[in-house]
Amino acid sequence: MGFLIWLIIGGVVGWLASLVMRTDGQQGILLNVIVGIVGAFLGGLIISPLVGVGTINDGISIGSVLVSLVGAIILLAIVNLFRRGRVR
């Protein structure tokens, strides 16, 4: 059941991050899910200890989704930086 929640929340977070970074037209649903899951992982490693908010594994809350969203936005910014040489 946890894997299914990761896929659903990862897809939503990846989609929202791609809307914020204006890369939604370049990505499909599979890439949105991957960006969301990897972004949630990065957010859990980097941002969660700094702000003291749990991750999605600890339970779904607004704080954990926001940490995942910020991690996914950071991931897309890094990808854009290497792909285009600049962040949009």
mmCIF file of C-alpha atoms in Angstrom, residues 9-85:
data_model
loop_
_atom_site.group_PDB
_atom_site.id
_atom_site.type_symbol
_atom_site.label_atom_id
_atom_site.label_comp_id
_atom_site.label_asym_id
_atom_site.label_seq_id
_atom_site.Cartn_x
_atom_site.Cartn_y
_atom_site.Cartn_z
ATOM 1 C CA ILE A 9 1.650 11.462 -4.307
ATOM 2 C CA GLY A 10 4.764 11.366 -6.522
ATOM 3 C CA GLY A 11 2.649 11.900 -9.621
ATOM 4 C CA VAL A 12 0.779 14.837 -8.109
ATOM 5 C CA VAL A 13 3.936 16.429 -6.691
ATOM 6 C CA GLY A 14 5.826 15.926 -9.978
ATOM 7 C CA TRP A 15 2.951 17.430 -11.946
ATOM 8 C CA LEU A 16 2.733 20.461 -9.635
ATOM 9 C CA ALA A 17 6.510 20.955 -9.791
ATOM 10 C CA SER A 18 6.441 20.788 -13.591
ATOM 11 C CA LEU A 19 3.694 23.432 -13.634
ATOM 12 C CA VAL A 20 5.743 25.696 -11.367
ATOM 13 C CA MET A 21 8.892 25.229 -13.460
ATOM 14 C CA ARG A 22 6.926 25.459 -16.759
ATOM 15 C CA THR A 23 8.162 22.084 -18.045
ATOM 16 C CA ASP A 24 4.751 20.405 -18.104
ATOM 17 C CA GLY A 25 4.546 20.299 -21.906
ATOM 18 C CA GLN A 26 7.873 18.457 -22.141
ATOM 19 C CA GLN A 27 7.045 15.753 -19.609
ATOM 20 C CA GLY A 28 4.612 12.889 -19.661
ATOM 21 C CA ILE A 29 2.910 11.243 -16.718
ATOM 22 C CA LEU A 30 5.727 8.728 -16.199
ATOM 23 C CA LEU A 31 8.355 11.460 -15.960
ATOM 24 C CA ASN A 32 6.106 13.435 -13.593
ATOM 25 C CA VAL A 33 5.893 10.416 -11.276
ATOM 26 C CA ILE A 34 9.660 9.881 -11.428
ATOM 27 C CA VAL A 35 10.363 13.572 -10.741
ATOM 28 C CA GLY A 36 7.891 13.528 -7.855
ATOM 29 C CA ILE A 37 9.373 10.417 -6.223
ATOM 30 C CA VAL A 38 12.998 11.501 -6.647
ATOM 31 C CA GLY A 39 12.095 15.030 -5.536
ATOM 32 C CA ALA A 40 10.362 13.647 -2.443
ATOM 33 C CA PHE A 41 13.467 11.599 -1.690
ATOM 34 C CA LEU A 42 15.737 14.634 -2.084
ATOM 35 C CA GLY A 43 13.385 16.797 -0.058
ATOM 36 C CA GLY A 44 13.317 14.186 2.677
ATOM 37 C CA LEU A 45 17.101 14.039 2.793
ATOM 38 C CA ILE A 46 17.890 17.743 2.513
ATOM 39 C CA ILE A 47 14.903 19.880 3.504
ATOM 40 C CA SER A 48 13.098 17.754 6.076
ATOM 41 C CA PRO A 49 15.882 17.831 8.712
ATOM 42 C CA LEU A 50 16.266 21.593 8.274
ATOM 43 C CA VAL A 51 12.618 22.431 8.910
ATOM 44 C CA GLY A 52 11.728 19.508 11.179
ATOM 45 C CA VAL A 53 8.849 18.214 9.077
ATOM 46 C CA GLY A 54 8.367 14.510 8.455
ATOM 47 C CA THR A 55 8.372 12.903 5.041
ATOM 48 C CA ILE A 56 5.582 11.108 3.213
ATOM 49 C CA ASN A 57 6.788 7.850 4.798
ATOM 50 C CA ASP A 58 5.943 9.288 8.231
ATOM 51 C CA GLY A 59 2.418 10.160 7.133
ATOM 52 C CA ILE A 60 0.774 12.367 4.567
ATOM 53 C CA SER A 61 0.432 15.942 5.761
ATOM 54 C CA ILE A 62 0.589 19.367 4.185
ATOM 55 C CA GLY A 63 4.153 19.806 5.445
ATOM 56 C CA SER A 64 5.358 16.512 3.992
ATOM 57 C CA VAL A 65 3.774 17.262 0.610
ATOM 58 C CA LEU A 66 5.334 20.749 0.607
ATOM 59 C CA VAL A 67 8.758 19.284 1.435
ATOM 60 C CA SER A 68 8.324 16.857 -1.469
ATOM 61 C CA LEU A 69 7.192 19.669 -3.769
ATOM 62 C CA VAL A 70 10.202 21.842 -2.931
ATOM 63 C CA GLY A 71 12.497 18.848 -3.490
ATOM 64 C CA ALA A 72 10.906 18.194 -6.893
ATOM 65 C CA ILE A 73 11.218 21.875 -7.868
ATOM 66 C CA ILE A 74 14.895 21.827 -6.884
ATOM 67 C CA LEU A 75 15.387 18.668 -8.937
ATOM 68 C CA LEU A 76 13.764 20.244 -12.018
ATOM 69 C CA ALA A 77 15.856 23.391 -11.559
ATOM 70 C CA ILE A 78 19.041 21.304 -11.487
ATOM 71 C CA VAL A 79 17.947 19.362 -14.585
ATOM 72 C CA ASN A 80 17.142 22.627 -16.410
ATOM 73 C CA LEU A 81 20.484 24.072 -15.375
ATOM 74 C CA PHE A 82 22.404 21.174 -16.907
ATOM 75 C CA ARG A 83 20.144 20.808 -19.931
ATOM 76 C CA ARG A 84 19.901 24.457 -20.991
ATOM 77 C CA GLY A 85 22.650 26.136 -19.026
#
